[in-house]
PDB file of C-alpha atoms in Angstrom:
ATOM      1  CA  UNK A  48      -3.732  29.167   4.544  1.00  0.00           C
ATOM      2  CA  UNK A  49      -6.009  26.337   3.854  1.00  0.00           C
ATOM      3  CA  UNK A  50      -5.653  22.553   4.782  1.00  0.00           C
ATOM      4  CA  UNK A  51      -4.850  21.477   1.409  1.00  0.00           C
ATOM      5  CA  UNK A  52      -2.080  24.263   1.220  1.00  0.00           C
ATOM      6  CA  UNK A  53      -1.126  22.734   4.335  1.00  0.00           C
ATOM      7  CA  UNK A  54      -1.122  19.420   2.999  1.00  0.00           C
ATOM      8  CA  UNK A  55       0.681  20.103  -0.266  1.00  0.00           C
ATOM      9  CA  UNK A  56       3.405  22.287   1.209  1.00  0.00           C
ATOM     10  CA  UNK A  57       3.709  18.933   3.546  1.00  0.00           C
ATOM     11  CA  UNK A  58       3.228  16.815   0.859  1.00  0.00           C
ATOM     12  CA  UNK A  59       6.037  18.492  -0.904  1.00  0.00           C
ATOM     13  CA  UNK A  60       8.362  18.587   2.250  1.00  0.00           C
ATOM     14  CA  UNK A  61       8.184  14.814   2.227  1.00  0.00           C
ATOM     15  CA  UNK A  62       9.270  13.897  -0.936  1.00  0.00           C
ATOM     16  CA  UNK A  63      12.254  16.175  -1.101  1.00  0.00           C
ATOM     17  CA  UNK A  64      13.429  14.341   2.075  1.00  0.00           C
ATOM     18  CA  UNK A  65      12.454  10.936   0.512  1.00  0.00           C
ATOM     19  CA  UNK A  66      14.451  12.552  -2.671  1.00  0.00           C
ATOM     20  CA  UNK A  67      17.686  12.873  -0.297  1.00  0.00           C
ATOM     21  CA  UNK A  68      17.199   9.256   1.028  1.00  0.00           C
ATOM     22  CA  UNK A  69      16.871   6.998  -1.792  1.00  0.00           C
ATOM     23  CA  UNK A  70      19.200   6.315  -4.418  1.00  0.00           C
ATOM     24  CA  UNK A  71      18.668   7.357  -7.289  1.00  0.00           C
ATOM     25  CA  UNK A  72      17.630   4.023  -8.769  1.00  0.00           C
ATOM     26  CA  UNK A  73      16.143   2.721  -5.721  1.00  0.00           C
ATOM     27  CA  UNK A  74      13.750   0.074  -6.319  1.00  0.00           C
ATOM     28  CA  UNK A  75      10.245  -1.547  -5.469  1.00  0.00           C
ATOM     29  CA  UNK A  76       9.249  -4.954  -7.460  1.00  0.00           C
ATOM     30  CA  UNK A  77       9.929  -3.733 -11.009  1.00  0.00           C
ATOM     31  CA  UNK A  78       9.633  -0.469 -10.549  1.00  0.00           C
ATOM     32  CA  UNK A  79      12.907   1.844  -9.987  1.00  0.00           C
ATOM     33  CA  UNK A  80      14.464   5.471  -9.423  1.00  0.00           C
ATOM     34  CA  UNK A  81      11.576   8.174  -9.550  1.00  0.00           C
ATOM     35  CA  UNK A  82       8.682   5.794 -10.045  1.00  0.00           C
ATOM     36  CA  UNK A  83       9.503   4.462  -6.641  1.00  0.00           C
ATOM     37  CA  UNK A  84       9.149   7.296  -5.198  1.00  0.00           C
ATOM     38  CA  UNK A  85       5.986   8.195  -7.258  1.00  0.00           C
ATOM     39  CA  UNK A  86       4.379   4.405  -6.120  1.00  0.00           C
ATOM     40  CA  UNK A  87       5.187   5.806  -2.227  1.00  0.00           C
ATOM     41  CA  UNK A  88       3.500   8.820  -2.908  1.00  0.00           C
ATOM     42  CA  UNK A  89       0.342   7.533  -4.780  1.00  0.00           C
ATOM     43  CA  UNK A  90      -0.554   4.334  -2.862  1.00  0.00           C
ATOM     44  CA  UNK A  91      -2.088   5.821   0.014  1.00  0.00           C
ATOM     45  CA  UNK A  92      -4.352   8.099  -2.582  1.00  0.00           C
ATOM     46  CA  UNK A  93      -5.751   4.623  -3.213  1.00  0.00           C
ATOM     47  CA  UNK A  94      -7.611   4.612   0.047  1.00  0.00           C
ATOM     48  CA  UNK A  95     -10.230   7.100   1.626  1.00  0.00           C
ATOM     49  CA  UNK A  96      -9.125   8.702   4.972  1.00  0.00           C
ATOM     50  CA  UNK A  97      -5.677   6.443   5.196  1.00  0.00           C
ATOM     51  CA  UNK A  98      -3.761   6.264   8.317  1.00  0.00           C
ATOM     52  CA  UNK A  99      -0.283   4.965   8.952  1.00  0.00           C
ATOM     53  CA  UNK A 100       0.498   4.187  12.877  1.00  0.00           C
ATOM     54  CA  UNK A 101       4.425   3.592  13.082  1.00  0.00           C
ATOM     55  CA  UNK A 102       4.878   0.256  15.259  1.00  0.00           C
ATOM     56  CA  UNK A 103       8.663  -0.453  15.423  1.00  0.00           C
ATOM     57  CA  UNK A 104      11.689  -0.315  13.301  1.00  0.00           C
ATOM     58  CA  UNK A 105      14.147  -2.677  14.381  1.00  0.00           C
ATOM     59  CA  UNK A 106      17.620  -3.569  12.715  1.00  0.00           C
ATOM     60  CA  UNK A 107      17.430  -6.562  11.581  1.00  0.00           C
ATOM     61  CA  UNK A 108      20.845  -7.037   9.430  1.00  0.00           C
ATOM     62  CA  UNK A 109      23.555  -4.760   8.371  1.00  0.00           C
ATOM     63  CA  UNK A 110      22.183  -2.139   6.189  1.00  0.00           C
ATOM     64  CA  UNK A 111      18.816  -3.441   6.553  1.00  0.00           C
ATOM     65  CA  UNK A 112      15.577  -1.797   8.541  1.00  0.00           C
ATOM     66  CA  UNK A 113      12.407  -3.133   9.368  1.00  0.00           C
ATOM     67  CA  UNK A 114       9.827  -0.704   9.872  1.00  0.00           C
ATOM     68  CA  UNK A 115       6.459  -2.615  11.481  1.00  0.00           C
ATOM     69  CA  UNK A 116       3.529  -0.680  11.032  1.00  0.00           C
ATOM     70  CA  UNK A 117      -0.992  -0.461  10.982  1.00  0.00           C
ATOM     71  CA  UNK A 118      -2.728   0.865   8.185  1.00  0.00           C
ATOM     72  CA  UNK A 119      -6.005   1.867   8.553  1.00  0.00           C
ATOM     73  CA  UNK A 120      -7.992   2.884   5.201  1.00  0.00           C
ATOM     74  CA  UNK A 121     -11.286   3.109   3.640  1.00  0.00           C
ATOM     75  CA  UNK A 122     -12.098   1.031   0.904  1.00  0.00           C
ATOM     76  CA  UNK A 123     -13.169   3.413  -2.096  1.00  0.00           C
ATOM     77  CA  UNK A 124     -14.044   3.497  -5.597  1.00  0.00           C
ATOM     78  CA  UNK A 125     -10.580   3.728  -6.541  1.00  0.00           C
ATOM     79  CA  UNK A 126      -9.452   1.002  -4.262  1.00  0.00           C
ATOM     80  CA  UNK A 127     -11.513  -1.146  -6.103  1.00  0.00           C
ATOM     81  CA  UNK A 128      -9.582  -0.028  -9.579  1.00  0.00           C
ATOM     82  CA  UNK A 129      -6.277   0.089  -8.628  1.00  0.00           C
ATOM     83  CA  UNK A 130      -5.884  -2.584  -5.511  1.00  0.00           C
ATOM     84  CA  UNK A 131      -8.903  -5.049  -5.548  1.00  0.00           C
ATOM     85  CA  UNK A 132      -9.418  -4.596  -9.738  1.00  0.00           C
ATOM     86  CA  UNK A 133     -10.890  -8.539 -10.092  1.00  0.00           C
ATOM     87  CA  UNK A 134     -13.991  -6.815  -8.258  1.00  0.00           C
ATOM     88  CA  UNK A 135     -14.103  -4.428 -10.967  1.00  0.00           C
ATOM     89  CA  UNK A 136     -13.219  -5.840 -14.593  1.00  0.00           C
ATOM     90  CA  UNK A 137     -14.858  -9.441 -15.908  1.00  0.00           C
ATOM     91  CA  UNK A 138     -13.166 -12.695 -14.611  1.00  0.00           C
ATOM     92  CA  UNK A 139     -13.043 -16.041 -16.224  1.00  0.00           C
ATOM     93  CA  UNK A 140     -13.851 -18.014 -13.106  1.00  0.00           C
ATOM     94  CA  UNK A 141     -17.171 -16.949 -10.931  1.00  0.00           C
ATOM     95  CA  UNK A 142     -19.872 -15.203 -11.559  1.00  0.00           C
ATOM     96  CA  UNK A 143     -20.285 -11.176 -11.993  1.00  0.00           C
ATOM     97  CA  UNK A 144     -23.435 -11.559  -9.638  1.00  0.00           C
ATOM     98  CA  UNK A 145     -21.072 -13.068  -6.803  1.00  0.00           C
ATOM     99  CA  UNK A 146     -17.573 -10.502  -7.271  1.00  0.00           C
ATOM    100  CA  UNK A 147     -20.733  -7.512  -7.057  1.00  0.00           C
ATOM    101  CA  UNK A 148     -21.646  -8.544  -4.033  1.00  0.00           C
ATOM    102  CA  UNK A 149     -17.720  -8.920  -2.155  1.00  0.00           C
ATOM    103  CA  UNK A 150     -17.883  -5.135  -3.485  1.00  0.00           C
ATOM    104  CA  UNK A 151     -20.926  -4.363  -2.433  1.00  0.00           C
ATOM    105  CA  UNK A 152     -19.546  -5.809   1.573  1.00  0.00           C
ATOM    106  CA  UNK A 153     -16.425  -4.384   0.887  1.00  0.00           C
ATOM    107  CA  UNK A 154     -16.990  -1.135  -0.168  1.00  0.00           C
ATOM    108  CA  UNK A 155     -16.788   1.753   2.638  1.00  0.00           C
ATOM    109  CA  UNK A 156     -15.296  -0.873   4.629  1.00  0.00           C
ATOM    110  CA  UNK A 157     -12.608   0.653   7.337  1.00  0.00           C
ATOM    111  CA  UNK A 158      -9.630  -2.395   6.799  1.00  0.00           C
ATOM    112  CA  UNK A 159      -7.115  -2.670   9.408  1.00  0.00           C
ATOM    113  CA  UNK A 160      -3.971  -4.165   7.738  1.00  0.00           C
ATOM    114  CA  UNK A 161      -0.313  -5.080   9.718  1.00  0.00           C
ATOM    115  CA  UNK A 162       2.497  -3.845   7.217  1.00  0.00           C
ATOM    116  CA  UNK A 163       5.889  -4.316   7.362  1.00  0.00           C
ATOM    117  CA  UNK A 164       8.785  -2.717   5.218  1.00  0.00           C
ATOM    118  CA  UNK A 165      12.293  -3.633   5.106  1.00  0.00           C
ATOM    119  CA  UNK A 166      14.272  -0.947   3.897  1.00  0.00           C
ATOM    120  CA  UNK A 167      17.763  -2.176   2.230  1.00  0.00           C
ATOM    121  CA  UNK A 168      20.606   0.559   2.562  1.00  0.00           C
ATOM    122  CA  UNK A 169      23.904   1.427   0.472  1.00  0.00           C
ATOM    123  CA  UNK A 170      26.642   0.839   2.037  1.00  0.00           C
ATOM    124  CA  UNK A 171      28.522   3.483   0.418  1.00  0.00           C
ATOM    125  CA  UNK A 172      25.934   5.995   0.508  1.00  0.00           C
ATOM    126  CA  UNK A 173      23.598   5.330   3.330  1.00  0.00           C
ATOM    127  CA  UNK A 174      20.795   6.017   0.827  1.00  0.00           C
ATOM    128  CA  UNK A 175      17.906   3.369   0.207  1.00  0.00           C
ATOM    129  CA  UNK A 176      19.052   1.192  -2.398  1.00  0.00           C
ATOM    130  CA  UNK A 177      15.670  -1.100  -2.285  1.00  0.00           C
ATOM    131  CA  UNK A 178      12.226  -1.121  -0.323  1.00  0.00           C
ATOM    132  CA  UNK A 179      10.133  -4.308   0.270  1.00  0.00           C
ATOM    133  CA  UNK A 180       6.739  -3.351   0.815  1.00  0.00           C
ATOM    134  CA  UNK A 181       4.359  -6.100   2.603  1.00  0.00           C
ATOM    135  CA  UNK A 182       0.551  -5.249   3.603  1.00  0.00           C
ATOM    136  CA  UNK A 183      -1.560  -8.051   4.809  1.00  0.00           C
ATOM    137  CA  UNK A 184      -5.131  -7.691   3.172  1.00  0.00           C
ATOM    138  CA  UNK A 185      -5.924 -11.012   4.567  1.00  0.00           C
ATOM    139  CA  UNK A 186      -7.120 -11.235   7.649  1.00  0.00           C
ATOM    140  CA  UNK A 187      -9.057  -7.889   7.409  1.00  0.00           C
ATOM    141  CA  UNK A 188     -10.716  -8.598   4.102  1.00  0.00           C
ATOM    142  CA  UNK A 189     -11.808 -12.304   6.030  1.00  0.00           C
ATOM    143  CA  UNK A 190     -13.574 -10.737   8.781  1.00  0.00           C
ATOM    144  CA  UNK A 191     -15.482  -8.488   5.945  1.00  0.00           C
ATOM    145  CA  UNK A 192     -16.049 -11.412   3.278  1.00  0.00           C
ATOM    146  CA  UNK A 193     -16.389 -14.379   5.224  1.00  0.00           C
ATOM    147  CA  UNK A 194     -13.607 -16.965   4.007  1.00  0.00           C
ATOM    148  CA  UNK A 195     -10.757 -17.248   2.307  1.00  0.00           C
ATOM    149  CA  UNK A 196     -12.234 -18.151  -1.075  1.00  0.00           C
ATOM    150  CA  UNK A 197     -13.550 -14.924  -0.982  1.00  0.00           C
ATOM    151  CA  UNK A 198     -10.515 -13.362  -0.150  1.00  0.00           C
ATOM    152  CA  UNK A 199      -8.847 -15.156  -2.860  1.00  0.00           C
ATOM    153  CA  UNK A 200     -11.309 -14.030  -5.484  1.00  0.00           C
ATOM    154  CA  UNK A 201     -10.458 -10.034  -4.153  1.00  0.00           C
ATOM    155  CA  UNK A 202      -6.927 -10.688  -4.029  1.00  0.00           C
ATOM    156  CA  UNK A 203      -6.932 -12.055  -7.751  1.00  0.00           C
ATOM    157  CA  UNK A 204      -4.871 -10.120  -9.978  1.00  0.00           C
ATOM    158  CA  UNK A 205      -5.686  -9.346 -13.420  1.00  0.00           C
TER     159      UNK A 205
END
């Protein structure tokens, strides 16, 4: 059996068990029930080579987790589309000369982000009821761009 066999059959193992925790209308910022649990699955995907070190989970409230964790990921092409996208489409503000060049320092870069998650429970069920995802971009994408303007410009959301 191959590695991706390996990793789909993995892959596969996961969600069912992320299937059995959730609710079924769970949600994440607007997003709710299975396209929760899609958005968990595809995020990563977003990243070349991504790595998720498991820090602490501490409890910080009834019926809520935090889970503290490092990601460690590759910026890619498709990092640039679907996370960093004012690096990629026309802006207002700035010029196209100056966003190329953040991508051109950015891309291949190996970020280091701190995450947290707080997970919020059902008290009835036990099941996930609502996730709060946080990853800090900023200080890694600093040390890569220089300054927070920078950042900013990265950061901006179209």
């Amino acid at each position: 059996m191959g590695a991706d066999s390996v990793n789909y059959a993995d892959t596969q193992k996961n969600f069912a068990f992320l299937q059995e925790s959730f609710s079924p209308d769970a949600a994440v910022g607007d997003l709710s029930g299975v396209d929760v649990l899609e958005e968990l699955r595809r995020f990563p995907m977003n990243f070349g080579s991504p790595q998720l070190q498991l820090q602490r989970i501490d409890s910080v409230a009834p019926g809520v987790l935090t889970a503290t964790a490092r990601l460690s990921a590759t910026v890619t092409e498709l990092t640039f589309r679907n996370v960093f996208p004012s690096l990629v489409k026309e802006m207002r503000r700035g010029s196209d000369d100056e966003r190329m060049a953040l991508r051109e320092r950015l891309s291949n870069q190996r970020l280091e982000c701190s995450c947290t998650v707080n997970f919020l429970f059902d008290e009835e069920t036990g099941r996930v009821e609502r996730v709060e995802p946080n990853v800090d971009f900023t200080a890694p994408l600093s040390e890569v761009l220089g300054n927070l303007e920078n950042v900013a410009i990265a950061l901006l959301k179209l």
